Each structure stands twice: as C-alpha cells, then as structure tokens.
C-alpha cells in the first residue's frame, strides 16, 4: 500500500526535485507556474520528472494523465489522485 502524503509534502518533494535535479529557482515554483512556459521544462524533462515522481510515490502516472499536466498545481493534483 502506498504511503499517504499531504498536499504540502507532495509540493515540498516536487519543489526539491525541480530545484535539485532541474536547477530551477525555488522562487519560480508556485502552484500556477506552467512547467513548460514558466519553468522552461521540455518534453524530456517532463519524462524525467514523471520517473522521479514514480520513485517518490511507488506508483506510475499514466501517460494520458501526465499529458494533461501543465502547472505545478496540476502535478500535485495528479499525485493526490494517484495515491487515493
């Protein structure tokens, strides 16, 4: 059974991954920040992020769901949904 995380824990881990692995300034990471426009991730970065989140949650985000993700808040919502 997967561990349960609060929204804050998910956001903190996501922030940690983006800062440490993608060298994104922490002050840019806000719920409304667009992963591609504001944070300048590309499609390969998005795949890397999905893999890192998979290690964090022990669950895989379905590709069709990941394609819908655009913002930091979308990522947190997707992980919350995944862990239900």
mmCIF file of N, CA and C in Angstrom:
data_model
loop_
_atom_site.group_PDB
_atom_site.id
_atom_site.type_symbol
_atom_site.label_atom_id
_atom_site.label_comp_id
_atom_site.label_asym_id
_atom_site.label_seq_id
_atom_site.Cartn_x
_atom_site.Cartn_y
_atom_site.Cartn_z
ATOM 1 N N UNK A 1 0.839 -1.186 0.000
ATOM 2 C CA UNK A 1 0.000 0.000 0.000
ATOM 3 C C UNK A 1 0.884 1.251 0.000
ATOM 4 N N UNK A 2 0.545 2.193 -0.816
ATOM 5 C CA UNK A 2 1.335 3.413 -0.940
ATOM 6 C C UNK A 2 1.164 4.293 0.292
ATOM 7 N N UNK A 3 2.245 4.950 0.642
ATOM 8 C CA UNK A 3 2.206 5.906 1.752
ATOM 9 C C UNK A 3 1.318 7.079 1.348
ATOM 10 N N UNK A 4 0.660 7.645 2.330
ATOM 11 C CA UNK A 4 -0.162 8.826 2.050
ATOM 12 C C UNK A 4 0.657 10.074 2.332
ATOM 13 N N UNK A 5 0.517 11.040 1.457
ATOM 14 C CA UNK A 5 1.223 12.303 1.597
ATOM 15 C C UNK A 5 0.205 13.442 1.613
ATOM 16 N N UNK A 6 0.520 14.491 2.364
ATOM 17 C CA UNK A 6 -0.319 15.680 2.334
ATOM 18 C C UNK A 6 0.033 16.475 1.075
ATOM 19 N N UNK A 7 -0.818 17.423 0.713
ATOM 20 C CA UNK A 7 -0.522 18.314 -0.428
ATOM 21 C C UNK A 7 0.810 19.024 -0.203
ATOM 22 N N UNK A 8 1.036 19.431 1.042
ATOM 23 C CA UNK A 8 2.271 20.150 1.365
ATOM 24 C C UNK A 8 3.491 19.256 1.167
ATOM 25 N N UNK A 9 3.400 18.008 1.584
ATOM 26 C CA UNK A 9 4.521 17.072 1.398
ATOM 27 C C UNK A 9 4.782 16.829 -0.087
ATOM 28 N N UNK A 10 3.719 16.689 -0.857
ATOM 29 C CA UNK A 10 3.869 16.488 -2.302
ATOM 30 C C UNK A 10 4.524 17.714 -2.927
ATOM 31 N N UNK A 11 4.035 18.890 -2.574
ATOM 32 C CA UNK A 11 4.608 20.130 -3.118
ATOM 33 C C UNK A 11 6.066 20.291 -2.702
ATOM 34 N N UNK A 12 6.385 19.965 -1.457
ATOM 35 C CA UNK A 12 7.765 20.064 -0.984
ATOM 36 C C UNK A 12 8.685 19.131 -1.766
ATOM 37 N N UNK A 13 8.241 17.901 -2.010
ATOM 38 C CA UNK A 13 9.060 16.946 -2.759
ATOM 39 C C UNK A 13 9.207 17.399 -4.203
ATOM 40 N N UNK A 14 8.131 17.862 -4.794
ATOM 41 C CA UNK A 14 8.170 18.363 -6.167
ATOM 42 C C UNK A 14 9.144 19.536 -6.265
ATOM 43 N N UNK A 15 9.069 20.443 -5.310
ATOM 44 C CA UNK A 15 9.983 21.591 -5.280
ATOM 45 C C UNK A 15 11.425 21.120 -5.164
ATOM 46 N N UNK A 16 11.659 20.165 -4.271
ATOM 47 C CA UNK A 16 13.010 19.617 -4.089
ATOM 48 C C UNK A 16 13.551 19.031 -5.395
ATOM 49 N N UNK A 17 12.731 18.265 -6.091
ATOM 50 C CA UNK A 17 13.143 17.655 -7.358
ATOM 51 C C UNK A 17 13.452 18.741 -8.393
ATOM 52 N N UNK A 18 12.576 19.721 -8.506
ATOM 53 C CA UNK A 18 12.770 20.771 -9.508
ATOM 54 C C UNK A 18 14.014 21.610 -9.226
ATOM 55 N N UNK A 19 14.275 21.887 -7.958
ATOM 56 C CA UNK A 19 15.442 22.696 -7.586
ATOM 57 C C UNK A 19 16.727 21.890 -7.764
ATOM 58 N N UNK A 20 16.758 20.670 -7.219
ATOM 59 C CA UNK A 20 17.988 19.880 -7.222
ATOM 60 C C UNK A 20 18.309 19.252 -8.574
ATOM 61 N N UNK A 21 17.308 18.713 -9.236
ATOM 62 C CA UNK A 21 17.569 17.968 -10.470
ATOM 63 C C UNK A 21 17.451 18.811 -11.735
ATOM 64 N N UNK A 22 16.625 19.842 -11.682
ATOM 65 C CA UNK A 22 16.402 20.643 -12.886
ATOM 66 C C UNK A 22 16.946 22.067 -12.750
ATOM 67 N N UNK A 23 17.559 22.347 -11.584
ATOM 68 C CA UNK A 23 18.201 23.639 -11.327
ATOM 69 C C UNK A 23 17.259 24.825 -11.563
ATOM 70 N N UNK A 24 16.029 24.665 -11.090
ATOM 71 C CA UNK A 24 15.032 25.730 -11.195
ATOM 72 C C UNK A 24 15.034 26.500 -9.881
ATOM 73 N N UNK A 25 15.006 27.807 -9.978
ATOM 74 C CA UNK A 25 14.994 28.661 -8.794
ATOM 75 C C UNK A 25 13.714 28.412 -7.995
ATOM 76 N N UNK A 26 13.881 28.216 -6.697
ATOM 77 C CA UNK A 26 12.729 27.888 -5.846
ATOM 78 C C UNK A 26 11.661 28.970 -5.876
ATOM 79 N N UNK A 27 12.060 30.227 -6.047
ATOM 80 C CA UNK A 27 11.067 31.308 -6.045
ATOM 81 C C UNK A 27 10.178 31.305 -7.289
ATOM 82 N N UNK A 28 10.543 30.521 -8.305
ATOM 83 C CA UNK A 28 9.696 30.385 -9.506
ATOM 84 C C UNK A 28 8.614 29.319 -9.327
ATOM 85 N N UNK A 29 8.777 28.467 -8.321
ATOM 86 C CA UNK A 29 7.888 27.321 -8.144
ATOM 87 C C UNK A 29 6.682 27.740 -7.321
ATOM 88 N N UNK A 30 5.602 28.018 -8.042
ATOM 89 C CA UNK A 30 4.330 28.433 -7.445
ATOM 90 C C UNK A 30 3.240 27.540 -8.038
ATOM 91 N N UNK A 31 2.116 27.378 -7.352
ATOM 92 C CA UNK A 31 1.064 26.490 -7.871
ATOM 93 C C UNK A 31 0.646 26.795 -9.309
ATOM 94 N N UNK A 32 0.606 28.071 -9.684
ATOM 95 C CA UNK A 32 0.150 28.445 -11.020
ATOM 96 C C UNK A 32 1.256 28.416 -12.071
ATOM 97 N N UNK A 33 2.503 28.141 -11.657
ATOM 98 C CA UNK A 33 3.625 28.151 -12.609
ATOM 99 C C UNK A 33 3.463 27.052 -13.651
ATOM 100 N N UNK A 34 3.572 27.445 -14.921
ATOM 101 C CA UNK A 34 3.483 26.494 -16.026
ATOM 102 C C UNK A 34 4.835 25.804 -16.175
ATOM 103 N N UNK A 35 4.809 24.475 -16.208
ATOM 104 C CA UNK A 35 6.056 23.702 -16.278
ATOM 105 C C UNK A 35 6.869 24.038 -17.520
ATOM 106 N N UNK A 36 6.194 24.288 -18.620
ATOM 107 C CA UNK A 36 6.887 24.459 -19.894
ATOM 108 C C UNK A 36 7.203 25.918 -20.211
ATOM 109 N N UNK A 37 6.263 26.807 -19.888
ATOM 110 C CA UNK A 37 6.468 28.220 -20.202
ATOM 111 C C UNK A 37 7.239 28.945 -19.100
ATOM 112 N N UNK A 38 6.816 28.771 -17.854
ATOM 113 C CA UNK A 38 7.447 29.497 -16.752
ATOM 114 C C UNK A 38 8.736 28.835 -16.258
ATOM 115 N N UNK A 39 8.741 27.509 -16.212
ATOM 116 C CA UNK A 39 9.893 26.791 -15.669
ATOM 117 C C UNK A 39 10.813 26.248 -16.775
ATOM 118 N N UNK A 40 10.386 26.403 -18.007
ATOM 119 C CA UNK A 40 11.179 26.046 -19.186
ATOM 120 C C UNK A 40 11.596 24.577 -19.246
ATOM 121 N N UNK A 41 10.708 23.692 -18.786
ATOM 122 C CA UNK A 41 10.956 22.263 -18.958
ATOM 123 C C UNK A 41 10.612 21.893 -20.388
ATOM 124 N N UNK A 42 11.290 20.880 -20.908
ATOM 125 C CA UNK A 42 10.929 20.362 -22.229
ATOM 126 C C UNK A 42 10.327 18.968 -22.051
ATOM 127 N N UNK A 43 10.000 18.316 -23.148
ATOM 128 C CA UNK A 43 9.314 17.026 -23.037
ATOM 129 C C UNK A 43 10.188 15.962 -22.375
ATOM 130 N N UNK A 44 11.490 16.017 -22.586
ATOM 131 C CA UNK A 44 12.386 15.049 -21.943
ATOM 132 C C UNK A 44 12.445 15.316 -20.439
ATOM 133 N N UNK A 45 12.484 16.597 -20.060
ATOM 134 C CA UNK A 45 12.438 16.948 -18.635
ATOM 135 C C UNK A 45 11.154 16.426 -18.005
ATOM 136 N N UNK A 46 10.045 16.553 -18.721
ATOM 137 C CA UNK A 46 8.756 16.097 -18.206
ATOM 138 C C UNK A 46 8.769 14.593 -17.936
ATOM 139 N N UNK A 47 9.398 13.838 -18.835
ATOM 140 C CA UNK A 47 9.515 12.384 -18.642
ATOM 141 C C UNK A 47 10.392 12.104 -17.422
ATOM 142 N N UNK A 48 11.520 12.817 -17.306
ATOM 143 C CA UNK A 48 12.397 12.644 -16.146
ATOM 144 C C UNK A 48 11.649 12.955 -14.849
ATOM 145 N N UNK A 49 10.860 14.012 -14.863
ATOM 146 C CA UNK A 49 10.074 14.385 -13.693
ATOM 147 C C UNK A 49 9.084 13.279 -13.344
ATOM 148 N N UNK A 50 8.421 12.735 -14.343
ATOM 149 C CA UNK A 50 7.455 11.645 -14.111
ATOM 150 C C UNK A 50 8.149 10.445 -13.465
ATOM 151 N N UNK A 51 9.348 10.121 -13.934
ATOM 152 C CA UNK A 51 10.101 8.984 -13.378
ATOM 153 C C UNK A 51 10.472 9.259 -11.919
ATOM 154 N N UNK A 52 10.935 10.461 -11.639
ATOM 155 C CA UNK A 52 11.313 10.810 -10.267
ATOM 156 C C UNK A 52 10.095 10.781 -9.339
ATOM 157 N N UNK A 53 8.957 11.212 -9.836
ATOM 158 C CA UNK A 53 7.730 11.170 -9.032
ATOM 159 C C UNK A 53 7.267 9.735 -8.826
ATOM 160 N N UNK A 54 7.547 8.885 -9.800
ATOM 161 C CA UNK A 54 7.205 7.468 -9.671
ATOM 162 C C UNK A 54 8.006 6.847 -8.522
ATOM 163 N N UNK A 55 9.290 7.186 -8.410
ATOM 164 C CA UNK A 55 10.098 6.683 -7.291
ATOM 165 C C UNK A 55 9.559 7.196 -5.960
ATOM 166 N N UNK A 56 9.120 8.441 -5.941
ATOM 167 C CA UNK A 56 8.590 9.070 -4.726
ATOM 168 C C UNK A 56 7.295 8.397 -4.275
ATOM 169 N N UNK A 57 6.409 8.099 -5.203
ATOM 170 C CA UNK A 57 5.081 7.574 -4.852
ATOM 171 C C UNK A 57 4.971 6.060 -4.921
ATOM 172 N N UNK A 58 5.929 5.412 -5.576
ATOM 173 C CA UNK A 58 5.847 3.973 -5.871
ATOM 174 C C UNK A 58 4.689 3.649 -6.799
ATOM 175 N N UNK A 59 4.202 4.662 -7.516
ATOM 176 C CA UNK A 59 3.126 4.468 -8.490
ATOM 177 C C UNK A 59 3.470 5.226 -9.754
ATOM 178 N N UNK A 60 2.959 4.722 -10.862
ATOM 179 C CA UNK A 60 3.238 5.345 -12.153
ATOM 180 C C UNK A 60 2.063 6.223 -12.577
ATOM 181 N N UNK A 61 2.383 7.441 -12.976
ATOM 182 C CA UNK A 61 1.356 8.323 -13.532
ATOM 183 C C UNK A 61 1.107 7.870 -14.964
ATOM 184 N N UNK A 62 -0.150 7.591 -15.280
ATOM 185 C CA UNK A 62 -0.495 7.133 -16.630
ATOM 186 C C UNK A 62 -0.111 8.207 -17.655
ATOM 187 N N UNK A 63 0.483 7.804 -18.785
ATOM 188 C CA UNK A 63 0.896 8.784 -19.794
ATOM 189 C C UNK A 63 -0.224 9.722 -20.233
ATOM 190 N N UNK A 64 -1.441 9.201 -20.354
ATOM 191 C CA UNK A 64 -2.544 10.062 -20.786
ATOM 192 C C UNK A 64 -2.868 11.121 -19.726
ATOM 193 N N UNK A 65 -2.650 10.795 -18.453
ATOM 194 C CA UNK A 65 -2.851 11.777 -17.387
ATOM 195 C C UNK A 65 -1.700 12.772 -17.345
ATOM 196 N N UNK A 66 -0.496 12.279 -17.561
ATOM 197 C CA UNK A 66 0.664 13.169 -17.495
ATOM 198 C C UNK A 66 0.639 14.189 -18.626
ATOM 199 N N UNK A 67 0.082 13.809 -19.761
ATOM 200 C CA UNK A 67 -0.003 14.743 -20.900
ATOM 201 C C UNK A 67 -0.893 15.945 -20.595
ATOM 202 N N UNK A 68 -1.818 15.789 -19.647
ATOM 203 C CA UNK A 68 -2.739 16.870 -19.295
ATOM 204 C C UNK A 68 -2.119 17.862 -18.308
ATOM 205 N N UNK A 69 -0.994 17.488 -17.712
ATOM 206 C CA UNK A 69 -0.368 18.308 -16.680
ATOM 207 C C UNK A 69 0.345 19.500 -17.308
ATOM 208 N N UNK A 70 0.034 20.682 -16.793
ATOM 209 C CA UNK A 70 0.653 21.912 -17.296
ATOM 210 C C UNK A 70 1.298 22.740 -16.194
ATOM 211 N N UNK A 71 0.719 22.707 -14.989
ATOM 212 C CA UNK A 71 1.197 23.571 -13.915
ATOM 213 C C UNK A 71 1.671 22.748 -12.709
ATOM 214 N N UNK A 72 2.331 23.433 -11.786
ATOM 215 C CA UNK A 72 2.746 22.796 -10.533
ATOM 216 C C UNK A 72 1.521 22.223 -9.820
ATOM 217 N N UNK A 73 0.444 22.999 -9.772
ATOM 218 C CA UNK A 73 -0.782 22.540 -9.118
ATOM 219 C C UNK A 73 -1.335 21.288 -9.797
ATOM 220 N N UNK A 74 -1.241 21.211 -11.122
ATOM 221 C CA UNK A 74 -1.686 20.009 -11.849
ATOM 222 C C UNK A 74 -0.904 18.779 -11.395
ATOM 223 N N UNK A 75 0.400 18.949 -11.185
ATOM 224 C CA UNK A 75 1.249 17.833 -10.751
ATOM 225 C C UNK A 75 0.797 17.370 -9.367
ATOM 226 N N UNK A 76 0.615 18.304 -8.456
ATOM 227 C CA UNK A 76 0.187 17.958 -7.095
ATOM 228 C C UNK A 76 -1.167 17.254 -7.133
ATOM 229 N N UNK A 77 -2.090 17.778 -7.916
ATOM 230 C CA UNK A 77 -3.424 17.149 -8.032
ATOM 231 C C UNK A 77 -3.326 15.735 -8.592
ATOM 232 N N UNK A 78 -2.479 15.550 -9.609
ATOM 233 C CA UNK A 78 -2.324 14.227 -10.234
ATOM 234 C C UNK A 78 -1.748 13.214 -9.230
ATOM 235 N N UNK A 79 -0.796 13.661 -8.428
ATOM 236 C CA UNK A 79 -0.203 12.759 -7.437
ATOM 237 C C UNK A 79 -1.218 12.434 -6.348
ATOM 238 N N UNK A 80 -1.967 13.437 -5.911
ATOM 239 C CA UNK A 80 -3.015 13.192 -4.917
ATOM 240 C C UNK A 80 -4.011 12.143 -5.433
ATOM 241 N N UNK A 81 -4.427 12.307 -6.672
ATOM 242 C CA UNK A 81 -5.392 11.389 -7.298
ATOM 243 C C UNK A 81 -4.788 9.987 -7.396
ATOM 244 N N UNK A 82 -3.543 9.920 -7.752
ATOM 245 C CA UNK A 82 -2.844 8.655 -7.905
ATOM 246 C C UNK A 82 -2.769 7.884 -6.585
ATOM 247 N N UNK A 83 -2.636 8.599 -5.489
ATOM 248 C CA UNK A 83 -2.443 7.974 -4.191
ATOM 249 C C UNK A 83 -3.744 7.625 -3.468
ATOM 250 N N UNK A 84 -4.887 7.956 -4.084
ATOM 251 C CA UNK A 84 -6.182 7.642 -3.454
ATOM 252 C C UNK A 84 -6.450 6.163 -3.492
#
